[in-house]
Amino acid sequence: MSAITSVIGFPRIGENRELKKSIEAYWKGNGSIEDMRAMARSLREKHWKLQKDAGVDLIPSNDFSYYDQMLDTAILLNVVPKRYRDLGLGPEDTLFAIGRGYQGPQGDVTAQPMKKWFTTNYHYLVPEIDAETDIRLVGTKPFDEFAEAKQLGIVTKPVVIGPYTFLKLARGPQAAELELTDAIVEATAAAYAQIVERFNGQGAEWIQFDEPYLVLDKDDGDLDLLRRLYAPVLAARASGGAKVLVQTYFGHIADTLATLVDLGFDGIGLDLVEGRDENLAALQATPIPDSVSIFAGVINGRNIWRNDYAQSLGLVDAVHQVARNVVVSTSDSLLHVPFTTANETKLGADVLRHFAFAVEKLGELVDVASLADATDDSRKASDVLAANQALFDGTRVQPDEKVTARIAALTEADYTRQPARAERQKTQRAELGLPLLPTTTIGSFPQTREVRQYRARLRKGEIDQKTYDDFIAGKIDECIKHQEQIGLDVLVHGEFERNDMVEYFGQNLNGFLFTQNAWVQSYGTRCVKPPIVWGDVSRARPITVRWSSYAQSRTNHVVKGMLTGPVTILNWSWPREDVSHELQTTQLALAIRDEVLDLEAAGIRVIQIDEAALREKLPVRRSDWYSKYLDWAIPAFRLVHSGVKPDTQIHTHMCYSEFNDIIRSIDNMDADVISFEASRSDLTVLDAIHDAHFETEAGPGVYDIHSPRIPSVDEIVDKIHAILAKMDVNKVWVNPDCGLKTRGDEETWPSLENLVAATKKVREELGK
Ligand code: GLN
Ligand code: ZN
């Protein structure tokens, strides 16, 4: 007999992104709602059967979603603000209105805010609870999907976001802090108790409540809140009825395990990939009654490398020492990995055998579970284990000795730019001839259909390289001329040649591999296809020099070179597991450093190094922020630019303004200028900048590029005033809050004209 297996969640977008295509067809009026529902149903069936056929015991249901599982939970619990209900739309359309806004005959509402799901690049919709919210169980989605699977002969394990995580992530109107009143807590607990009762009635054997928020640090009262939420839920169990699993992931719960045991959960799910050591230590320190099953999350749902069976067995064995009932599980939902390696036809079998996407991970789960219960002798005789071991024996890739030597030779000086920033800043503005409140953009200009078509035609061989290059040059010419006309100060070339800010770099770096179909959901129907770090990284050839210097040759204004930084490249790729993230980031930093120096040598005097994703992988626990991340991520950025001349101005950009708590680290990147998103946030970051005596010059975005709206001159003037109230005028830049790639020309240029006009107005007020 082998140990029981459990999957926390499965990708829902489909092997060929069928769900994405079907939903988008519906949005565009090219498909009916019935078509979309039928597609959803057929995907659910396919995914359940796949898991069943693989031999998985506890197969999730309600992990399907048209848009986002947090949004589904909000709808389930009647947490839908009135402005969406008032539209009077059907269920799916209401859901889409919350997810992406609605403008039409029924009204005009913006979408609810979206945020990154813990340390992933998946984004969830932030539930909004206001004074009128009447939390109660009103939806039927989890029950319907459970019944749907049961009809197919599969008794699934329904999955619902747990009440603790749900309430912790919920906000008040305008994303304000939410006070969790007794009424909110009691109503939520009652709704979840009802969920348990309903599933009991339907014959569920296990119910999984996802509680990733438990891996975060606790404030006073958090464990008490957990108890208040779950005591009624657990009391709603019927004897012999459905068991309740509290599923954690993305880190450890050393500070919570004893409370969960004490509350009396039937199953406790632990991530033994992220937070492994702390979770194991906590297990050893906490007596686990025989009535509790420990779900050992050993199959990594966050990366695509093959599981090391010997290592996983070691972990399962260790859990077995302290817990009688062990279930072998994925470490988190497989939502965060692509569907299957079977559709990768360009990577050779010798490469592909090192990877397991969602489908292949099912096989790994079942393998590990069957080996887990085997005797030592049968493990020794196992071909499966031996074949797996062979993947990890010997060297998969030869180390690049040049890269190794280069890293070994680095000294503190390589991480330190000279002279000190205050001194550089004094001369840069004069040397670059910049006015007070310089205006600029973040890099990309609209990637129109035409631009994407040219790229596709080049890829398919329908046009030759020269035709493509001439087209790109023409786009740059237009873009530069237009920027000159409207009077921007620091120009950009527009990034027309780039498909994606990470892939474009990866394609010019040694050590990277690319997939054809390895899509992962990022938000709603949007998917990304991260490249793979396969070996040691170095720059294969100059990457951006050609187009940046071409752009500079077309104007007397300063053109800003545009690079993606090492931390962001790694965070938006599949990292290696055989060497540390620190080492991979350092290798990337050296590669981008080569590019920075080449750009400078080619006459580019302002260089922006985007670190859009720097905060994404900030560890969930504060105590790990520095030692496990910032202590090497920030120096890696400095290594990229420390070699430039004092007058070369280094910019960076981040796609969020949530850096109040790491503001010193941001300043320690030692960039000369940073731009960031601030238009939708409440500008508290300006207080932090002020209070921290932030040295980096800064361009808090003065308008929201995620919306097609054109901001008026007055609106932008107000924004600049608000910024000047908190910042030294000599350190302020004026720019939009992110790249303009996803926008159309029709809104981009008028918006930028208003931005320039607003800046001139403020300069006049200041007498400059
Ligand atoms: N330079 C990039 C652009 O403008 C930055 C993108 C981003 O921040 N995600 O598109
Ligand atoms: Zn951005």
Coordinates of N, CA and C in Angstrom, one line a residue, residues 114-220:
M114 N -5.9 45.0 -7.7 CA -5.3 43.7 -7.8 C -3.9 43.7 -7.0
K115 N -3.6 42.6 -6.4 CA -2.3 42.6 -5.8 C -1.6 41.3 -6.0
K116 N -0.3 41.3 -5.8 CA 0.5 40.0 -6.0 C 0.2 39.1 -4.9
W117 N 0.0 37.8 -5.3 CA -0.3 36.7 -4.4 C 0.9 36.3 -3.7
F118 N 1.2 36.8 -2.5 CA 2.4 36.4 -1.7 C 3.6 36.6 -2.6
T119 N 4.5 35.7 -2.6 CA 5.7 35.9 -3.4 C 5.7 35.4 -4.8
T120 N 4.5 35.3 -5.4 CA 4.3 34.8 -6.7 C 4.1 36.0 -7.7
N121 N 4.1 35.7 -9.0 CA 3.7 36.7 -10.0 C 2.2 36.5 -10.4
Y122 N 1.5 35.8 -9.5 CA 0.0 35.7 -9.7 C -0.6 36.9 -8.9
H123 N -1.7 37.4 -9.5 CA -2.3 38.6 -8.9 C -3.8 38.2 -8.5
Y124 N -4.1 38.6 -7.3 CA -5.5 38.3 -6.8 C -6.3 39.7 -6.7
L125 N -7.6 39.6 -6.7 CA -8.4 40.7 -6.6 C -8.6 40.9 -5.1
V126 N -8.4 42.2 -4.6 CA -8.5 42.5 -3.2 C -10.0 42.6 -2.8
P127 N -10.5 41.8 -1.9 CA -11.9 41.9 -1.5 C -12.1 43.2 -0.8
E128 N -13.3 43.8 -1.0 CA -13.6 45.1 -0.4 C -14.8 44.9 0.5
I129 N -14.6 45.2 1.8 CA -15.6 45.1 2.8 C -16.0 46.5 3.3
D130 N -17.2 46.9 3.2 CA -17.6 48.2 3.7 C -18.7 48.1 4.8
A131 N -19.2 49.2 5.2 CA -20.1 49.2 6.3 C -21.4 48.4 6.0
E132 N -21.7 48.4 4.7 CA -22.9 47.7 4.2 C -22.8 46.2 3.9
T133 N -21.5 45.8 3.9 CA -21.3 44.4 3.5 C -22.0 43.4 4.5
D134 N -22.7 42.5 3.9 CA -23.5 41.5 4.7 C -22.9 40.2 4.4
I135 N -21.9 39.8 5.2 CA -21.1 38.6 4.9 C -22.0 37.4 5.2
R136 N -22.3 36.6 4.2 CA -23.0 35.3 4.5 C -22.8 34.4 3.2
L137 N -23.0 33.2 3.4 CA -22.8 32.2 2.3 C -24.0 32.4 1.3
V138 N -23.7 32.9 0.2 CA -24.7 33.1 -0.8 C -24.4 32.3 -2.1
G139 N -23.1 32.0 -2.3 CA -22.8 31.3 -3.6 C -22.9 29.8 -3.5
T140 N -22.8 29.2 -4.7 CA -22.9 27.8 -4.7 C -21.7 27.1 -5.5
K141 N -20.8 27.9 -6.0 CA -19.8 27.4 -6.9 C -19.1 26.2 -6.3
P142 N -18.6 26.2 -5.1 CA -17.8 25.0 -4.6 C -18.7 23.8 -4.6
F143 N -20.0 24.0 -4.2 CA -20.9 22.8 -4.1 C -21.2 22.3 -5.5
D144 N -21.4 23.2 -6.4 CA -21.8 22.8 -7.8 C -20.6 22.0 -8.4
E145 N -19.4 22.5 -8.2 CA -18.3 21.8 -8.8 C -18.0 20.5 -8.1
F146 N -18.2 20.4 -6.8 CA -18.1 19.1 -6.2 C -19.1 18.1 -6.7
A147 N -20.3 18.6 -6.9 CA -21.4 17.7 -7.5 C -21.1 17.3 -8.9
E148 N -20.5 18.3 -9.6 CA -20.2 18.0 -11.0 C -19.1 16.9 -11.1
A149 N -18.1 16.9 -10.2 CA -17.1 15.9 -10.2 C -17.7 14.5 -9.8
K150 N -18.5 14.6 -8.8 CA -19.1 13.4 -8.2 C -19.9 12.7 -9.3
Q151 N -20.6 13.5 -10.1 CA -21.4 12.9 -11.2 C -20.5 12.1 -12.2
L152 N -19.2 12.6 -12.2 CA -18.2 11.9 -13.1 C -17.6 10.7 -12.4
G153 N -18.0 10.5 -11.2 CA -17.5 9.4 -10.4 C -16.3 9.7 -9.6
I154 N -16.0 11.0 -9.4 CA -14.8 11.4 -8.6 C -15.2 12.2 -7.4
V155 N -14.9 11.7 -6.3 CA -15.2 12.4 -5.0 C -14.0 13.3 -4.7
T156 N -14.2 14.6 -5.0 CA -13.0 15.5 -4.9 C -12.9 16.0 -3.5
K157 N -11.8 16.7 -3.3 CA -11.5 17.4 -2.0 C -11.7 18.9 -2.4
P158 N -12.9 19.5 -2.0 CA -13.1 20.9 -2.3 C -12.1 21.8 -1.6
V159 N -11.8 22.8 -2.3 CA -10.8 23.8 -1.9 C -11.4 25.2 -1.8
V160 N -11.3 25.8 -0.6 CA -11.8 27.2 -0.5 C -10.7 28.0 0.2
I161 N -10.5 29.2 -0.2 CA -9.6 30.1 0.6 C -10.1 30.2 2.0
G162 N -9.3 30.0 3.0 CA -9.8 30.0 4.4 C -10.1 31.4 4.9
P163 N -10.9 31.4 6.0 CA -11.4 32.7 6.5 C -10.3 33.6 7.0
Y164 N -9.2 33.0 7.5 CA -8.2 33.9 8.1 C -7.5 34.6 6.9
T165 N -7.1 33.9 5.9 CA -6.4 34.5 4.7 C -7.4 35.5 4.1
F166 N -8.6 35.1 3.9 CA -9.6 36.0 3.3 C -9.7 37.3 4.0
L167 N -9.9 37.3 5.3 CA -10.1 38.5 6.0 C -8.8 39.3 6.1
K168 N -7.7 38.6 6.2 CA -6.4 39.4 6.3 C -6.1 40.1 5.0
L169 N -6.6 39.5 3.9 CA -6.3 40.2 2.6 C -7.4 41.2 2.2
A170 N -8.5 41.2 2.9 CA -9.6 42.1 2.5 C -9.2 43.5 3.0
R171 N -9.8 44.5 2.3 CA -9.6 45.9 2.6 C -10.9 46.6 2.7
G172 N -10.8 47.8 3.2 CA -12.0 48.7 3.2 C -12.1 49.4 1.8
P173 N -13.1 50.2 1.7 CA -13.2 51.0 0.4 C -11.9 51.8 0.2
Q174 N -11.6 52.0 -1.1 CA -10.3 52.7 -1.5 C -9.1 52.0 -0.8
A175 N -9.2 50.7 -0.7 CA -8.0 49.9 -0.2 C -7.6 50.3 1.2
A176 N -8.4 51.0 2.0 CA -8.0 51.4 3.3 C -7.9 50.2 4.2
E177 N -7.1 50.3 5.3 CA -7.0 49.3 6.3 C -8.4 48.9 6.8
L178 N -8.6 47.7 7.0 CA -9.9 47.2 7.4 C -9.9 46.8 8.9
E179 N -10.8 47.3 9.7 CA -10.9 46.9 11.1 C -11.8 45.7 11.1
L180 N -11.2 44.6 11.7 CA -11.9 43.3 11.7 C -12.8 43.3 13.0
T181 N -14.0 43.9 12.8 CA -14.9 44.0 14.0 C -15.4 42.6 14.4
D182 N -16.0 42.5 15.5 CA -16.6 41.2 16.0 C -17.6 40.7 15.0
A183 N -18.4 41.7 14.5 CA -19.5 41.3 13.5 C -18.9 40.7 12.3
I184 N -17.8 41.2 11.8 CA -17.2 40.7 10.6 C -16.7 39.3 10.9
V185 N -16.0 39.1 12.0 CA -15.4 37.8 12.3 C -16.5 36.8 12.5
E186 N -17.5 37.2 13.3 CA -18.6 36.2 13.5 C -19.3 35.8 12.3
A187 N -19.6 36.7 11.4 CA -20.4 36.4 10.2 C -19.5 35.5 9.3
T188 N -18.2 35.8 9.3 CA -17.4 35.0 8.4 C -17.3 33.6 8.9
A189 N -17.1 33.4 10.2 CA -17.0 32.1 10.8 C -18.3 31.3 10.6
A190 N -19.4 32.0 10.7 CA -20.7 31.3 10.5 C -20.8 30.9 9.1
A191 N -20.4 31.7 8.1 CA -20.5 31.3 6.7 C -19.6 30.1 6.4
Y192 N -18.4 30.0 7.0 CA -17.5 28.9 6.8 C -18.1 27.6 7.5
A193 N -18.7 27.8 8.6 CA -19.3 26.7 9.3 C -20.4 26.1 8.4
Q194 N -21.1 26.9 7.7 CA -22.1 26.5 6.8 C -21.5 25.7 5.6
I195 N -20.4 26.2 5.2 CA -19.7 25.5 4.1 C -19.4 24.1 4.5
V196 N -18.9 23.9 5.7 CA -18.6 22.6 6.2 C -19.9 21.7 6.2
E197 N -21.0 22.3 6.7 CA -22.2 21.6 6.8 C -22.7 21.1 5.4
R198 N -22.6 22.1 4.5 CA -23.0 21.7 3.1 C -22.3 20.6 2.5
F199 N -20.9 20.6 2.7 CA -20.1 19.6 2.1 C -20.4 18.2 2.8
N200 N -20.6 18.3 4.1 CA -21.0 17.1 4.8 C -22.2 16.5 4.2
G201 N -23.2 17.3 3.9 CA -24.4 16.8 3.3 C -24.2 16.2 1.9
Q202 N -23.1 16.7 1.2 CA -22.9 16.3 -0.2 C -22.0 15.0 -0.2
G203 N -21.4 14.7 1.0 CA -20.6 13.5 1.0 C -19.1 13.7 0.8
A204 N -18.6 14.9 1.0 CA -17.2 15.1 0.9 C -16.5 14.4 2.0
E205 N -15.2 14.0 1.7 CA -14.4 13.3 2.7 C -13.4 14.2 3.3
W206 N -12.9 15.1 2.5 CA -12.0 16.1 3.0 C -12.4 17.5 2.5
I207 N -12.2 18.5 3.3 CA -12.4 19.9 2.8 C -11.1 20.6 3.1
Q208 N -10.6 21.3 2.1 CA -9.3 22.0 2.2 C -9.5 23.5 2.3
F209 N -9.1 24.1 3.4 CA -9.1 25.6 3.5 C -7.7 26.1 3.4
D210 N -7.5 26.9 2.4 CA -6.2 27.4 2.1 C -5.9 28.6 3.0
E211 N -4.8 28.5 3.7 CA -4.4 29.6 4.6 C -3.0 30.0 4.5
P212 N -2.6 30.5 3.3 CA -1.2 30.9 3.1 C -0.8 32.1 4.0
Y213 N -1.8 32.9 4.4 CA -1.5 34.0 5.2 C -0.8 33.6 6.5
L214 N -1.0 32.4 6.9 CA -0.4 31.9 8.2 C 1.1 31.8 8.1
V215 N 1.7 31.9 6.9 CA 3.1 31.8 6.9 C 3.7 33.2 7.1
L216 N 2.9 34.2 7.2 CA 3.4 35.6 7.6 C 3.6 35.7 9.1
D217 N 4.4 36.8 9.4 CA 4.6 37.1 10.8 C 3.2 37.4 11.5
K218 N 3.1 37.1 12.7 CA 1.8 37.4 13.4 C 1.9 38.7 14.2
D219 N 0.8 39.4 14.2 CA 0.7 40.5 15.1 C -0.1 40.0 16.3
D220 N -0.1 40.9 17.4 CA -0.8 40.5 18.6 C -2.3 40.3 18.1

